[in-house]
Amino acid sequence: MYTSQTNGDTKRLVIANYTVAQAPANATNASVVNGWHTSRSDPEEHCTVDYRCNGKNKRRHVYDTDGTNQ
């Protein structure tokens, strides 16, 4: 994801930081499903992340809470 962009490393780092900061307390790992996007169900820009919690997957939206992604 974002590997061909000149600022791709920065974008991946921003997503990783938000993924950790907004993780459920019992999450053991996370996998980013989609990078920054909007959708009909959620018009606010977000990333989609699958968290592993207590042996089950939980899909969550991760948001740019402080404008770092701008």
mmCIF file of N, CA and C in Angstrom:
data_model
loop_
_atom_site.group_PDB
_atom_site.id
_atom_site.type_symbol
_atom_site.label_atom_id
_atom_site.label_comp_id
_atom_site.label_asym_id
_atom_site.label_seq_id
_atom_site.Cartn_x
_atom_site.Cartn_y
_atom_site.Cartn_z
ATOM 1 N N MET A 1 0.836 -1.161 0.000
ATOM 2 C CA MET A 1 0.000 0.000 0.000
ATOM 3 C C MET A 1 0.893 1.240 0.000
ATOM 4 N N TYR A 2 0.630 2.163 -0.890
ATOM 5 C CA TYR A 2 1.365 3.417 -1.022
ATOM 6 C C TYR A 2 2.850 3.200 -1.316
ATOM 7 N N THR A 3 3.214 2.087 -1.950
ATOM 8 C CA THR A 3 4.631 1.798 -2.179
ATOM 9 C C THR A 3 5.220 2.596 -3.329
ATOM 10 N N SER A 4 4.411 3.057 -4.271
ATOM 11 C CA SER A 4 4.962 3.776 -5.417
ATOM 12 C C SER A 4 4.916 5.288 -5.244
ATOM 13 N N GLN A 5 4.429 5.774 -4.128
ATOM 14 C CA GLN A 5 4.357 7.209 -3.892
ATOM 15 C C GLN A 5 5.603 7.680 -3.163
ATOM 16 N N THR A 6 6.025 8.908 -3.468
ATOM 17 C CA THR A 6 7.238 9.425 -2.839
ATOM 18 C C THR A 6 7.069 9.590 -1.330
ATOM 19 N N ASN A 7 5.860 9.841 -0.877
ATOM 20 C CA ASN A 7 5.622 9.979 0.564
ATOM 21 C C ASN A 7 4.946 8.736 1.142
ATOM 22 N N GLY A 8 5.078 7.607 0.462
ATOM 23 C CA GLY A 8 4.428 6.367 0.884
ATOM 24 C C GLY A 8 4.859 5.893 2.257
ATOM 25 N N ASP A 9 6.156 6.006 2.563
ATOM 26 C CA ASP A 9 6.631 5.584 3.886
ATOM 27 C C ASP A 9 5.963 6.403 4.986
ATOM 28 N N THR A 10 5.825 7.697 4.751
ATOM 29 C CA THR A 10 5.184 8.568 5.732
ATOM 30 C C THR A 10 3.722 8.192 5.915
ATOM 31 N N LYS A 11 3.015 7.941 4.813
ATOM 32 C CA LYS A 11 1.599 7.563 4.908
ATOM 33 C C LYS A 11 1.435 6.250 5.661
ATOM 34 N N ARG A 12 2.288 5.288 5.388
ATOM 35 C CA ARG A 12 2.205 4.004 6.087
ATOM 36 C C ARG A 12 2.477 4.177 7.580
ATOM 37 N N LEU A 13 3.436 5.032 7.925
ATOM 38 C CA LEU A 13 3.746 5.285 9.335
ATOM 39 C C LEU A 13 2.567 5.955 10.043
ATOM 40 N N VAL A 14 1.929 6.915 9.382
ATOM 41 C CA VAL A 14 0.762 7.585 9.963
ATOM 42 C C VAL A 14 -0.350 6.572 10.220
ATOM 43 N N ILE A 15 -0.628 5.707 9.234
ATOM 44 C CA ILE A 15 -1.664 4.687 9.394
ATOM 45 C C ILE A 15 -1.300 3.741 10.536
ATOM 46 N N ALA A 16 -0.041 3.331 10.608
ATOM 47 C CA ALA A 16 0.390 2.424 11.678
ATOM 48 C C ALA A 16 0.200 3.069 13.053
ATOM 49 N N ASN A 17 0.544 4.342 13.174
ATOM 50 C CA ASN A 17 0.390 5.033 14.462
ATOM 51 C C ASN A 17 -1.072 5.116 14.885
ATOM 52 N N TYR A 18 -1.957 5.475 13.958
ATOM 53 C CA TYR A 18 -3.387 5.534 14.279
ATOM 54 C C TYR A 18 -3.931 4.148 14.592
ATOM 55 N N THR A 19 -3.462 3.145 13.865
ATOM 56 C CA THR A 19 -3.923 1.772 14.087
ATOM 57 C C THR A 19 -3.610 1.330 15.511
ATOM 58 N N VAL A 20 -2.428 1.643 15.989
ATOM 59 C CA VAL A 20 -2.042 1.291 17.362
ATOM 60 C C VAL A 20 -2.812 2.146 18.372
ATOM 61 N N ALA A 21 -2.895 3.444 18.116
ATOM 62 C CA ALA A 21 -3.548 4.349 19.070
ATOM 63 C C ALA A 21 -5.036 4.051 19.241
ATOM 64 N N GLN A 22 -5.693 3.594 18.173
ATOM 65 C CA GLN A 22 -7.136 3.377 18.224
ATOM 66 C C GLN A 22 -7.511 1.897 18.348
ATOM 67 N N ALA A 23 -6.537 1.070 18.666
ATOM 68 C CA ALA A 23 -6.783 -0.374 18.779
ATOM 69 C C ALA A 23 -7.622 -0.695 20.012
ATOM 70 N N PRO A 24 -8.478 -1.712 19.906
ATOM 71 C CA PRO A 24 -9.177 -2.188 21.103
ATOM 72 C C PRO A 24 -8.156 -2.677 22.135
ATOM 73 N N ALA A 25 -8.502 -2.582 23.391
ATOM 74 C CA ALA A 25 -7.568 -2.931 24.469
ATOM 75 C C ALA A 25 -7.087 -4.374 24.392
ATOM 76 N N ASN A 26 -7.906 -5.275 23.886
ATOM 77 C CA ASN A 26 -7.537 -6.692 23.858
ATOM 78 C C ASN A 26 -7.018 -7.154 22.495
ATOM 79 N N ALA A 27 -6.657 -6.226 21.625
ATOM 80 C CA ALA A 27 -6.149 -6.593 20.296
ATOM 81 C C ALA A 27 -4.732 -7.149 20.402
ATOM 82 N N THR A 28 -4.494 -8.251 19.706
ATOM 83 C CA THR A 28 -3.167 -8.858 19.704
ATOM 84 C C THR A 28 -2.402 -8.563 18.425
ATOM 85 N N ASN A 29 -3.102 -8.290 17.325
ATOM 86 C CA ASN A 29 -2.454 -7.852 16.091
ATOM 87 C C ASN A 29 -3.465 -7.121 15.231
ATOM 88 N N ALA A 30 -2.969 -6.500 14.163
ATOM 89 C CA ALA A 30 -3.835 -5.718 13.282
ATOM 90 C C ALA A 30 -3.361 -5.859 11.849
ATOM 91 N N SER A 31 -4.309 -5.763 10.937
ATOM 92 C CA SER A 31 -4.014 -5.818 9.511
ATOM 93 C C SER A 31 -4.826 -4.732 8.813
ATOM 94 N N VAL A 32 -4.143 -3.822 8.117
ATOM 95 C CA VAL A 32 -4.832 -2.755 7.397
ATOM 96 C C VAL A 32 -5.440 -3.348 6.135
ATOM 97 N N VAL A 33 -6.749 -3.203 5.985
ATOM 98 C CA VAL A 33 -7.473 -3.763 4.850
ATOM 99 C C VAL A 33 -7.511 -2.764 3.699
ATOM 100 N N ASN A 34 -7.805 -1.503 4.000
ATOM 101 C CA ASN A 34 -7.862 -0.431 3.003
ATOM 102 C C ASN A 34 -7.190 0.802 3.564
ATOM 103 N N GLY A 35 -6.497 1.533 2.696
ATOM 104 C CA GLY A 35 -5.896 2.802 3.086
ATOM 105 C C GLY A 35 -6.962 3.879 3.202
ATOM 106 N N TRP A 36 -6.540 5.134 3.201
ATOM 107 C CA TRP A 36 -7.459 6.252 3.386
ATOM 108 C C TRP A 36 -8.509 6.264 2.290
ATOM 109 N N HIS A 37 -9.770 6.339 2.702
ATOM 110 C CA HIS A 37 -10.881 6.383 1.758
ATOM 111 C C HIS A 37 -12.139 6.858 2.484
ATOM 112 N N THR A 38 -13.173 7.151 1.711
ATOM 113 C CA THR A 38 -14.501 7.409 2.250
ATOM 114 C C THR A 38 -15.430 6.350 1.676
ATOM 115 N N SER A 39 -16.587 6.200 2.273
ATOM 116 C CA SER A 39 -17.554 5.228 1.774
ATOM 117 C C SER A 39 -18.962 5.770 1.990
ATOM 118 N N ARG A 40 -19.925 5.150 1.348
ATOM 119 C CA ARG A 40 -21.314 5.581 1.532
ATOM 120 C C ARG A 40 -21.748 5.418 2.985
ATOM 121 N N SER A 41 -21.285 4.369 3.614
ATOM 122 C CA SER A 41 -21.688 4.127 5.004
ATOM 123 C C SER A 41 -20.949 5.024 5.996
ATOM 124 N N ASP A 42 -19.782 5.550 5.610
ATOM 125 C CA ASP A 42 -19.003 6.424 6.489
ATOM 126 C C ASP A 42 -18.297 7.473 5.633
ATOM 127 N N PRO A 43 -18.902 8.657 5.459
ATOM 128 C CA PRO A 43 -18.326 9.676 4.579
ATOM 129 C C PRO A 43 -17.065 10.345 5.124
ATOM 130 N N GLU A 44 -16.743 10.113 6.390
ATOM 131 C CA GLU A 44 -15.508 10.670 6.952
ATOM 132 C C GLU A 44 -14.323 9.820 6.494
ATOM 133 N N GLU A 45 -13.223 10.478 6.111
ATOM 134 C CA GLU A 45 -12.056 9.734 5.639
ATOM 135 C C GLU A 45 -11.519 8.827 6.746
ATOM 136 N N HIS A 46 -11.243 7.576 6.386
ATOM 137 C CA HIS A 46 -10.803 6.579 7.367
ATOM 138 C C HIS A 46 -10.028 5.469 6.669
ATOM 139 N N CYS A 47 -9.353 4.648 7.459
ATOM 140 C CA CYS A 47 -8.742 3.399 7.003
ATOM 141 C C CYS A 47 -9.545 2.269 7.626
ATOM 142 N N THR A 48 -9.577 1.137 6.948
ATOM 143 C CA THR A 48 -10.260 -0.032 7.490
ATOM 144 C C THR A 48 -9.203 -1.006 7.997
ATOM 145 N N VAL A 49 -9.356 -1.436 9.243
ATOM 146 C CA VAL A 49 -8.367 -2.292 9.891
ATOM 147 C C VAL A 49 -9.066 -3.495 10.512
ATOM 148 N N ASP A 50 -8.484 -4.669 10.321
ATOM 149 C CA ASP A 50 -8.943 -5.873 11.014
ATOM 150 C C ASP A 50 -8.049 -6.091 12.227
ATOM 151 N N TYR A 51 -8.650 -6.110 13.403
ATOM 152 C CA TYR A 51 -7.941 -6.394 14.646
ATOM 153 C C TYR A 51 -8.251 -7.823 15.070
ATOM 154 N N ARG A 52 -7.278 -8.492 15.667
ATOM 155 C CA ARG A 52 -7.494 -9.831 16.234
ATOM 156 C C ARG A 52 -7.665 -9.656 17.736
ATOM 157 N N CYS A 53 -8.857 -9.985 18.235
ATOM 158 C CA CYS A 53 -9.189 -9.797 19.647
ATOM 159 C C CYS A 53 -9.812 -11.069 20.197
ATOM 160 N N ASN A 54 -9.194 -11.640 21.216
ATOM 161 C CA ASN A 54 -9.725 -12.856 21.855
ATOM 162 C C ASN A 54 -10.037 -13.953 20.841
ATOM 163 N N GLY A 55 -9.161 -14.123 19.868
ATOM 164 C CA GLY A 55 -9.329 -15.177 18.878
ATOM 165 C C GLY A 55 -10.319 -14.872 17.772
ATOM 166 N N LYS A 56 -10.872 -13.669 17.745
ATOM 167 C CA LYS A 56 -11.836 -13.289 16.712
ATOM 168 C C LYS A 56 -11.374 -12.020 16.009
ATOM 169 N N ASN A 57 -11.774 -11.873 14.741
ATOM 170 C CA ASN A 57 -11.469 -10.655 13.998
ATOM 171 C C ASN A 57 -12.537 -9.604 14.252
ATOM 172 N N LYS A 58 -12.080 -8.372 14.425
ATOM 173 C CA LYS A 58 -12.980 -7.229 14.554
ATOM 174 C C LYS A 58 -12.554 -6.195 13.526
ATOM 175 N N ARG A 59 -13.444 -5.837 12.627
ATOM 176 C CA ARG A 59 -13.141 -4.826 11.616
ATOM 177 C C ARG A 59 -13.561 -3.465 12.159
ATOM 178 N N ARG A 60 -12.630 -2.518 12.123
ATOM 179 C CA ARG A 60 -12.870 -1.177 12.642
ATOM 180 C C ARG A 60 -12.387 -0.133 11.636
ATOM 181 N N HIS A 61 -12.967 1.062 11.746
ATOM 182 C CA HIS A 61 -12.478 2.205 10.990
ATOM 183 C C HIS A 61 -11.517 2.973 11.890
ATOM 184 N N VAL A 62 -10.410 3.402 11.317
ATOM 185 C CA VAL A 62 -9.397 4.183 12.024
ATOM 186 C C VAL A 62 -9.402 5.573 11.402
ATOM 187 N N TYR A 63 -9.455 6.601 12.238
ATOM 188 C CA TYR A 63 -9.618 7.972 11.768
ATOM 189 C C TYR A 63 -8.376 8.816 12.033
ATOM 190 N N ASP A 64 -8.221 9.840 11.193
ATOM 191 C CA ASP A 64 -7.174 10.840 11.365
ATOM 192 C C ASP A 64 -7.672 11.826 12.419
ATOM 193 N N THR A 65 -7.277 11.628 13.655
ATOM 194 C CA THR A 65 -7.824 12.413 14.760
ATOM 195 C C THR A 65 -7.149 13.764 14.961
ATOM 196 N N ASP A 66 -5.962 13.956 14.404
ATOM 197 C CA ASP A 66 -5.254 15.221 14.628
ATOM 198 C C ASP A 66 -4.777 15.899 13.347
ATOM 199 N N GLY A 67 -5.241 15.451 12.185
ATOM 200 C CA GLY A 67 -4.898 16.096 10.920
ATOM 201 C C GLY A 67 -3.550 15.721 10.353
ATOM 202 N N THR A 68 -2.889 14.713 10.876
ATOM 203 C CA THR A 68 -1.575 14.303 10.386
ATOM 204 C C THR A 68 -1.630 13.816 8.948
ATOM 205 N N ASN A 69 -2.746 13.257 8.529
ATOM 206 C CA ASN A 69 -2.878 12.710 7.182
ATOM 207 C C ASN A 69 -3.056 13.786 6.120
ATOM 208 N N GLN A 70 -3.299 15.017 6.506
ATOM 209 C CA GLN A 70 -3.589 16.080 5.529
ATOM 210 C C GLN A 70 -2.391 16.461 4.711
#
